[in-house]
PDB file of C-alpha atoms in Angstrom:
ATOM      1  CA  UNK A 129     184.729 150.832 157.907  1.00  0.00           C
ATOM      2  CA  UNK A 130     186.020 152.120 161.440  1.00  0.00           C
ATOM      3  CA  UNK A 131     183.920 154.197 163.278  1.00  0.00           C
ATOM      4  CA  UNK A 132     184.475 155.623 166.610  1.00  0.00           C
ATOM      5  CA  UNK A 133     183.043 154.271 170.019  1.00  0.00           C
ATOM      6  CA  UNK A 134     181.147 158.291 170.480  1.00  0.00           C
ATOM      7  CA  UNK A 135     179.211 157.764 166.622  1.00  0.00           C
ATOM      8  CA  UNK A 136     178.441 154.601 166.939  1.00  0.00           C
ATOM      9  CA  UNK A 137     176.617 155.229 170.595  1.00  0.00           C
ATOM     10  CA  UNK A 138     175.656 158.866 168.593  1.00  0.00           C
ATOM     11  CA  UNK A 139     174.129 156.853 165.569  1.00  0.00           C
ATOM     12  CA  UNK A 140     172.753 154.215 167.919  1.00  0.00           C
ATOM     13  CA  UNK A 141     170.895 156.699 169.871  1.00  0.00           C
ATOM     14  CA  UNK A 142     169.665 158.546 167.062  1.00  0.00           C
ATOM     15  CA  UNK A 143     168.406 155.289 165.309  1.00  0.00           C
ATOM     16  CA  UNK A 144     166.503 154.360 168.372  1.00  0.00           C
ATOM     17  CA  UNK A 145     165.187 157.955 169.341  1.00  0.00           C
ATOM     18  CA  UNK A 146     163.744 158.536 166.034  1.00  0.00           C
ATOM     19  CA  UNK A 147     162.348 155.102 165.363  1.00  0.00           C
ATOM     20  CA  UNK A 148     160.943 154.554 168.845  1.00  0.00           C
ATOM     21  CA  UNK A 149     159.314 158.450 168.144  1.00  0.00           C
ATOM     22  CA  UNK A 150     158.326 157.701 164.905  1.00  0.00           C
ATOM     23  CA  UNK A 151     159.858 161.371 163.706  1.00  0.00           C
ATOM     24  CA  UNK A 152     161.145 161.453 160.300  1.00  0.00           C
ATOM     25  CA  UNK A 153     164.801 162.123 160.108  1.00  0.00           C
ATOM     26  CA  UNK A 154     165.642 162.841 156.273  1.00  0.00           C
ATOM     27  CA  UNK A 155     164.683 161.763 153.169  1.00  0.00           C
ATOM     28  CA  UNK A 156     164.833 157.842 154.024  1.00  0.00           C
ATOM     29  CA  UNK A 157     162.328 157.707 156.400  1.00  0.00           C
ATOM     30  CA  UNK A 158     159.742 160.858 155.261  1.00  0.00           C
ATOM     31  CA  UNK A 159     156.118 160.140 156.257  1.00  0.00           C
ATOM     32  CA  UNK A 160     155.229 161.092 152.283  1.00  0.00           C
ATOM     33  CA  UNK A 161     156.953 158.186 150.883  1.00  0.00           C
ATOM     34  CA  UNK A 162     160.002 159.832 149.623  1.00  0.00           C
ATOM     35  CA  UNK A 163     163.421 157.398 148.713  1.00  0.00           C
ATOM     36  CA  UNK A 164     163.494 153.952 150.748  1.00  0.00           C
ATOM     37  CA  UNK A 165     160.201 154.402 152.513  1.00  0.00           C
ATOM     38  CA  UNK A 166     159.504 153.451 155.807  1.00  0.00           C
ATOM     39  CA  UNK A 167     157.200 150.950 156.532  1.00  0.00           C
ATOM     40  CA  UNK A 168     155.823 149.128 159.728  1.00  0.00           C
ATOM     41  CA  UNK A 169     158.803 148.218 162.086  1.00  0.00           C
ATOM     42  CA  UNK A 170     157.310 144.285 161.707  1.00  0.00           C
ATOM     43  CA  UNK A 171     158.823 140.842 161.772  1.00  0.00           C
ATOM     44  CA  UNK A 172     159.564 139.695 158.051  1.00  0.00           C
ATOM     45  CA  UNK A 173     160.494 136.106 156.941  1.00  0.00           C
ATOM     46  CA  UNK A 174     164.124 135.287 156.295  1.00  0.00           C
ATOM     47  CA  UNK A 175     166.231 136.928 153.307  1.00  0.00           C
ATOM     48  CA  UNK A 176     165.643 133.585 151.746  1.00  0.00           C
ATOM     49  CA  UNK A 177     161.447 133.796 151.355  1.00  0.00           C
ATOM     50  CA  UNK A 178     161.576 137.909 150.977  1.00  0.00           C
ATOM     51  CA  UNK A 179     162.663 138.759 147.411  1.00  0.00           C
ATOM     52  CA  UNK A 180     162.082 141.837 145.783  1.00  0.00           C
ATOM     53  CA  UNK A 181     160.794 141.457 142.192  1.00  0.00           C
ATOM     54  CA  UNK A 182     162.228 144.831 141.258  1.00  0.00           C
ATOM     55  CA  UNK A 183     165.716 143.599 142.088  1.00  0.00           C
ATOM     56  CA  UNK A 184     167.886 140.922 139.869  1.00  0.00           C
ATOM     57  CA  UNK A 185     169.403 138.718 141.839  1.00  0.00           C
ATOM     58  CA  UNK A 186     172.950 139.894 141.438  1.00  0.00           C
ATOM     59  CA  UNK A 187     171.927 143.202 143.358  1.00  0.00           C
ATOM     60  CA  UNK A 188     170.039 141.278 145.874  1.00  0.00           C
ATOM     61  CA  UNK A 189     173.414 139.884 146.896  1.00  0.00           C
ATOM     62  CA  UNK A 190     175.171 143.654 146.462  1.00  0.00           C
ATOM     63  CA  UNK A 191     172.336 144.923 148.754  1.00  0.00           C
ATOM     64  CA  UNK A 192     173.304 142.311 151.300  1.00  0.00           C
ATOM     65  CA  UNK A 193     176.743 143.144 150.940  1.00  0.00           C
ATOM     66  CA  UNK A 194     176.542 146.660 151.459  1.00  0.00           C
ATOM     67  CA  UNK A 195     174.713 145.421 154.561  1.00  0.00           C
ATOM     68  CA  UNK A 196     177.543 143.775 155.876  1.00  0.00           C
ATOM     69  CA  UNK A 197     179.735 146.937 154.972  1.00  0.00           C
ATOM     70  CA  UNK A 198     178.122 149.230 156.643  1.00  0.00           C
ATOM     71  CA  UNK A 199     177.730 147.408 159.967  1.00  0.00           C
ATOM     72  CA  UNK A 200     180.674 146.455 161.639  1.00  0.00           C
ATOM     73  CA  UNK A 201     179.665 143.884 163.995  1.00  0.00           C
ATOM     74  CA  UNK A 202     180.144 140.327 163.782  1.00  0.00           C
ATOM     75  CA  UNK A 203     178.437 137.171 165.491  1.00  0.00           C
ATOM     76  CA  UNK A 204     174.988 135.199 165.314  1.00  0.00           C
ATOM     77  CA  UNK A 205     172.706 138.126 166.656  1.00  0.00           C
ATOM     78  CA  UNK A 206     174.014 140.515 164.245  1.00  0.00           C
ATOM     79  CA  UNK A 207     173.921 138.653 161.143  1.00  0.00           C
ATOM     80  CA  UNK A 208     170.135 137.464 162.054  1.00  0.00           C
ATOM     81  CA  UNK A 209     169.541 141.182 162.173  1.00  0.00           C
ATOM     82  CA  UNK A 210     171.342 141.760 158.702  1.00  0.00           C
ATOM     83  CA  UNK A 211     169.129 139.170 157.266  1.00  0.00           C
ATOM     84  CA  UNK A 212     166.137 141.156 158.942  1.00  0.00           C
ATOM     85  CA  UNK A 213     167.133 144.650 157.902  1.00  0.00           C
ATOM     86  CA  UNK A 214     167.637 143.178 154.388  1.00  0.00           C
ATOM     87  CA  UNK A 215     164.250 141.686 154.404  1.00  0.00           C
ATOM     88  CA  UNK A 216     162.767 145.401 155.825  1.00  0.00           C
ATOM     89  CA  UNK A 217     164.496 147.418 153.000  1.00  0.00           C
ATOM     90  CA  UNK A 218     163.018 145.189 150.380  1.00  0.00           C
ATOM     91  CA  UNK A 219     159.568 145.349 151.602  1.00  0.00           C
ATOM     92  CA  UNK A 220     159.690 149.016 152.252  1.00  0.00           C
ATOM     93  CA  UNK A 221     160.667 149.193 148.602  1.00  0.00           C
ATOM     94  CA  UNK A 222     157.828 146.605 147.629  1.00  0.00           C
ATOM     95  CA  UNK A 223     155.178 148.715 149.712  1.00  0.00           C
ATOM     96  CA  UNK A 224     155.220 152.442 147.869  1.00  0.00           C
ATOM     97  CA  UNK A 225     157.838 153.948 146.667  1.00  0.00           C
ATOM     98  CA  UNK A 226     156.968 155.065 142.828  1.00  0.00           C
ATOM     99  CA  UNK A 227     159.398 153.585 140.319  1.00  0.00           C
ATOM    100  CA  UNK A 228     162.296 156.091 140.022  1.00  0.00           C
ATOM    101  CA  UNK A 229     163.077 155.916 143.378  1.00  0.00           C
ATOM    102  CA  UNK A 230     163.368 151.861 142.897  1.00  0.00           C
ATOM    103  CA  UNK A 231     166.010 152.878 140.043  1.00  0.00           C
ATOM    104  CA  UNK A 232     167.571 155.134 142.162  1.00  0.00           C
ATOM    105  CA  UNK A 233     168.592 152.251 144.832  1.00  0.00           C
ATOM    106  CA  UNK A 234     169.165 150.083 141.209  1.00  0.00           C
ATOM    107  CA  UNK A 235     171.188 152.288 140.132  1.00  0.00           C
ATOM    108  CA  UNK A 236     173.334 152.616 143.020  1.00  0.00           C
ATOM    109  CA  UNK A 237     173.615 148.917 143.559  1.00  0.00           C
ATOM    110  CA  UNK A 238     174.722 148.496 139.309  1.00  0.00           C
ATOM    111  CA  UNK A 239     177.304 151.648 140.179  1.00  0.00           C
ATOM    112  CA  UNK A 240     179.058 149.135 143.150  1.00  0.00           C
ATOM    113  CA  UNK A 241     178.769 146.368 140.343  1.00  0.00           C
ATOM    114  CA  UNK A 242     180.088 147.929 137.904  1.00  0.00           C
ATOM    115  CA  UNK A 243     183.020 149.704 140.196  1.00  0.00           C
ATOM    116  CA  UNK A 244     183.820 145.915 141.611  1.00  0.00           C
ATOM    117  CA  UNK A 245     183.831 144.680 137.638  1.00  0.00           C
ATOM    118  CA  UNK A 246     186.232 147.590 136.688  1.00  0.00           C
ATOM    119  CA  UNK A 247     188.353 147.336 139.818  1.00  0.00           C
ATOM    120  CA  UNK A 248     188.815 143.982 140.626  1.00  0.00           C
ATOM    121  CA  UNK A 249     187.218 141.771 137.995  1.00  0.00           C
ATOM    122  CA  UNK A 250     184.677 140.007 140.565  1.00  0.00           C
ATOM    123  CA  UNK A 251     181.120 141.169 141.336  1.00  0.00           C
ATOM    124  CA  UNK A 252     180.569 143.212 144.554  1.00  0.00           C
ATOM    125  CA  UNK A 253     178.950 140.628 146.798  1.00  0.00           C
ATOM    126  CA  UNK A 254     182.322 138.196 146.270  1.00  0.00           C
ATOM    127  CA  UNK A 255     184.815 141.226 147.054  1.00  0.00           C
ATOM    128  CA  UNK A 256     186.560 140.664 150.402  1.00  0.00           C
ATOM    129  CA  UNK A 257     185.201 143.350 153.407  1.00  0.00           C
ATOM    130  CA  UNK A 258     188.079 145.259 152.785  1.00  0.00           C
ATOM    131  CA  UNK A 259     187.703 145.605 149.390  1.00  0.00           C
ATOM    132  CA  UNK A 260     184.269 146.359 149.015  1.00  0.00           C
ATOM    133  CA  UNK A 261     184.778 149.053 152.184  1.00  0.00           C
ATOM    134  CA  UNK A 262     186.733 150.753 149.349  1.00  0.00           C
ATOM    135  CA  UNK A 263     184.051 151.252 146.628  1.00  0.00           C
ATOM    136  CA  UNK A 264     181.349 152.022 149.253  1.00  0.00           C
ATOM    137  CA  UNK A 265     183.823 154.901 151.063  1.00  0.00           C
ATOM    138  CA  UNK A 266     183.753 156.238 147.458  1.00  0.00           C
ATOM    139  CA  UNK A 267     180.455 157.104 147.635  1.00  0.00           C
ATOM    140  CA  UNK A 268     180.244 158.247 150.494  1.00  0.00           C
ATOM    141  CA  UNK A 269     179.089 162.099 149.205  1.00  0.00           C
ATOM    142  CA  UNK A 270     176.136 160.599 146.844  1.00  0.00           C
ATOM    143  CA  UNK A 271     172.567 161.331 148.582  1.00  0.00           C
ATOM    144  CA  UNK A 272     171.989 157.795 147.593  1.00  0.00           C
ATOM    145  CA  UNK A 273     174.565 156.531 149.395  1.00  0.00           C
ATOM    146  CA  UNK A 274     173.536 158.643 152.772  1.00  0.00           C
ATOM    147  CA  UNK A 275     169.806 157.758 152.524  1.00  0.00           C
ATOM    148  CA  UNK A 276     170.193 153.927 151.970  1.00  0.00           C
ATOM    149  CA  UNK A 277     173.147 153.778 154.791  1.00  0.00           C
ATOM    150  CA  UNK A 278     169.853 155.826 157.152  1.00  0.00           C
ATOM    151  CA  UNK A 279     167.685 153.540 156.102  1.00  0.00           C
ATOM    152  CA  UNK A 280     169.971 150.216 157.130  1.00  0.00           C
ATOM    153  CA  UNK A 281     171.108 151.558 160.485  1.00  0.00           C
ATOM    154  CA  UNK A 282     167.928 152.415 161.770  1.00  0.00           C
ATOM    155  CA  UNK A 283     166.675 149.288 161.158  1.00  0.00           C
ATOM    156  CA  UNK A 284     169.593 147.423 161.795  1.00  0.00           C
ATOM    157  CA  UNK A 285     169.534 149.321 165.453  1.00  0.00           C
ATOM    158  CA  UNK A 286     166.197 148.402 166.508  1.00  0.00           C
ATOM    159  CA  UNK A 287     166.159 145.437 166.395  1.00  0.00           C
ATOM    160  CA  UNK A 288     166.140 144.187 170.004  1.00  0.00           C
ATOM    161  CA  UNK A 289     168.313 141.058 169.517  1.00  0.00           C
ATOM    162  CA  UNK A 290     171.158 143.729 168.543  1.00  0.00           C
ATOM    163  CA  UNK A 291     170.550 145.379 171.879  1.00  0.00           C
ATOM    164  CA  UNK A 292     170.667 142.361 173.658  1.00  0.00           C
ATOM    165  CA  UNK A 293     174.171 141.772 171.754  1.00  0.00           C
ATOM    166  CA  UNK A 294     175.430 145.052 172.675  1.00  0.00           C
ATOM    167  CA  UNK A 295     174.681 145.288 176.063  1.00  0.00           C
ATOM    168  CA  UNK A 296     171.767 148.385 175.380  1.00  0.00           C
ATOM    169  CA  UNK A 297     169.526 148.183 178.408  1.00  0.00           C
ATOM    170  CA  UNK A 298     166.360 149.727 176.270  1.00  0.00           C
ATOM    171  CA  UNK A 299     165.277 152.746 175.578  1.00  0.00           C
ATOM    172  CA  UNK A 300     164.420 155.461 178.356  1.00  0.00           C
ATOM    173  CA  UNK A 301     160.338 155.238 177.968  1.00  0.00           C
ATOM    174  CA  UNK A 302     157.920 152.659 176.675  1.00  0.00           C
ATOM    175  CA  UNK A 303     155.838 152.505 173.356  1.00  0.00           C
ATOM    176  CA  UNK A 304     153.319 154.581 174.818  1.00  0.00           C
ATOM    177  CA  UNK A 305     155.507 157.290 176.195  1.00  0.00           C
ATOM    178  CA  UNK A 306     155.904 156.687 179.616  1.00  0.00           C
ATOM    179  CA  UNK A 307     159.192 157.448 181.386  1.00  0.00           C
ATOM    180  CA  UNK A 308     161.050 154.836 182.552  1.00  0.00           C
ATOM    181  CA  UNK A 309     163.574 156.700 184.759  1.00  0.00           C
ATOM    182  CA  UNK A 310     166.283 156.799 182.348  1.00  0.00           C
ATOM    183  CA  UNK A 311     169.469 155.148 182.899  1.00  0.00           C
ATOM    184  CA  UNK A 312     170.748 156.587 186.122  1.00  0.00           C
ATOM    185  CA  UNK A 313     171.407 153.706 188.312  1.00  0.00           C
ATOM    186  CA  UNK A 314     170.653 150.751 185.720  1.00  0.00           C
ATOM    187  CA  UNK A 315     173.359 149.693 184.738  1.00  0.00           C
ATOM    188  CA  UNK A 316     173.824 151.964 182.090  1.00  0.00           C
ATOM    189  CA  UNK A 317     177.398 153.364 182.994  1.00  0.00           C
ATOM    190  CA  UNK A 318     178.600 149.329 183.232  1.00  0.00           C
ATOM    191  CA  UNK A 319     178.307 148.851 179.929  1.00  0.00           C
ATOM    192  CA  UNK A 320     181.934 148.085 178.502  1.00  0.00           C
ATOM    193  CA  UNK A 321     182.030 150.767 175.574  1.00  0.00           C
TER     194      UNK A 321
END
């Protein structure tokens, strides 16, 4: 999936405004609850001790793999925060949400299966990036799709080890609101992208 230098920095920024603001910016991250809810931004154990019970393992791995579809970058930092952002989505999921909106990301997940089964004859998780790319672009319009791909960025983006990675000197005030001076003069316009 390509995406532009100006929306990644534009979905970057948004991740990190809303998260470090704690606003709710559609129905992934609603303060009632609604599909994927968001929990506490906390440290989670590896993808290998957080399970979710609702999920077989076959869309465990699809989940992961539409992890690694949607987000582009490569290299030890990044895939620690895949792990991480897989282990947050499941535990937001174990913490709340009623039922149907488990099916709904269940459903989703058997859809990529089942495209991947029809397509190519392999399951999802074993498709090459490329070819996976192609049954996630096709679902691009589906709510589902847009609310789980929310959900994944903005916890794939705050995750400090990916700011390290990409050269993001931090955000322009502190947890408690405090201005930090903003970026003029830090180093912000020496970043390479």
């Amino acid at each position: 999936m390509n995406i532009s230098r100006r929306k990644f920095f534009f979905l970057f920024a948004g991740a990190i405004f809303f998260l470090e603001k704690k606003l709710s910016f559609g129905a992934c991250c609603s303060a009632d609850k609604t599909f994927l809810a968001a929990s506490a931004l906390t440290e989670v154990g590896s993808s290998n001790n957080q399970k979710a019970d609702f999920l077989n393992p076959i869309q465990q791995k699809n989940l992961e793999m539409f992890i690694r579809v949607v987000v582009p970058h490569q290299g030890e930092a990044f895939d620690r925060a895949k792990k991480i952002t897989f282990d947050r989505i499941v535990q937001s999921f174990s913490q709340g949400p009623p039922p149907f909106e488990q099916n709904k990301l269940k459903s989703y997940l058997d859809h990529l299966q089942n495209s991947a089964q029809d397509l190519f004859k392999r399951d999802f998780y074993q498709l090459s990036l490329s070819e996976s790319t192609l049954l996630v672009k096709k679902t691009e319009q589906q709510q589902v799709f847009q609310d789980l791909l929310n959900q994944v960025l903005a916890y794939f983006y705050n995750d400090r080890g990916v700011w390290t990675a990409l050269g993001y000197p931090g955000p322009s005030m502190n947890e408690n609101g405090k201005y930090l001076g903003g970026y003029v003069n830090k180093g912000f316009d020496e970043l390479g992208w």
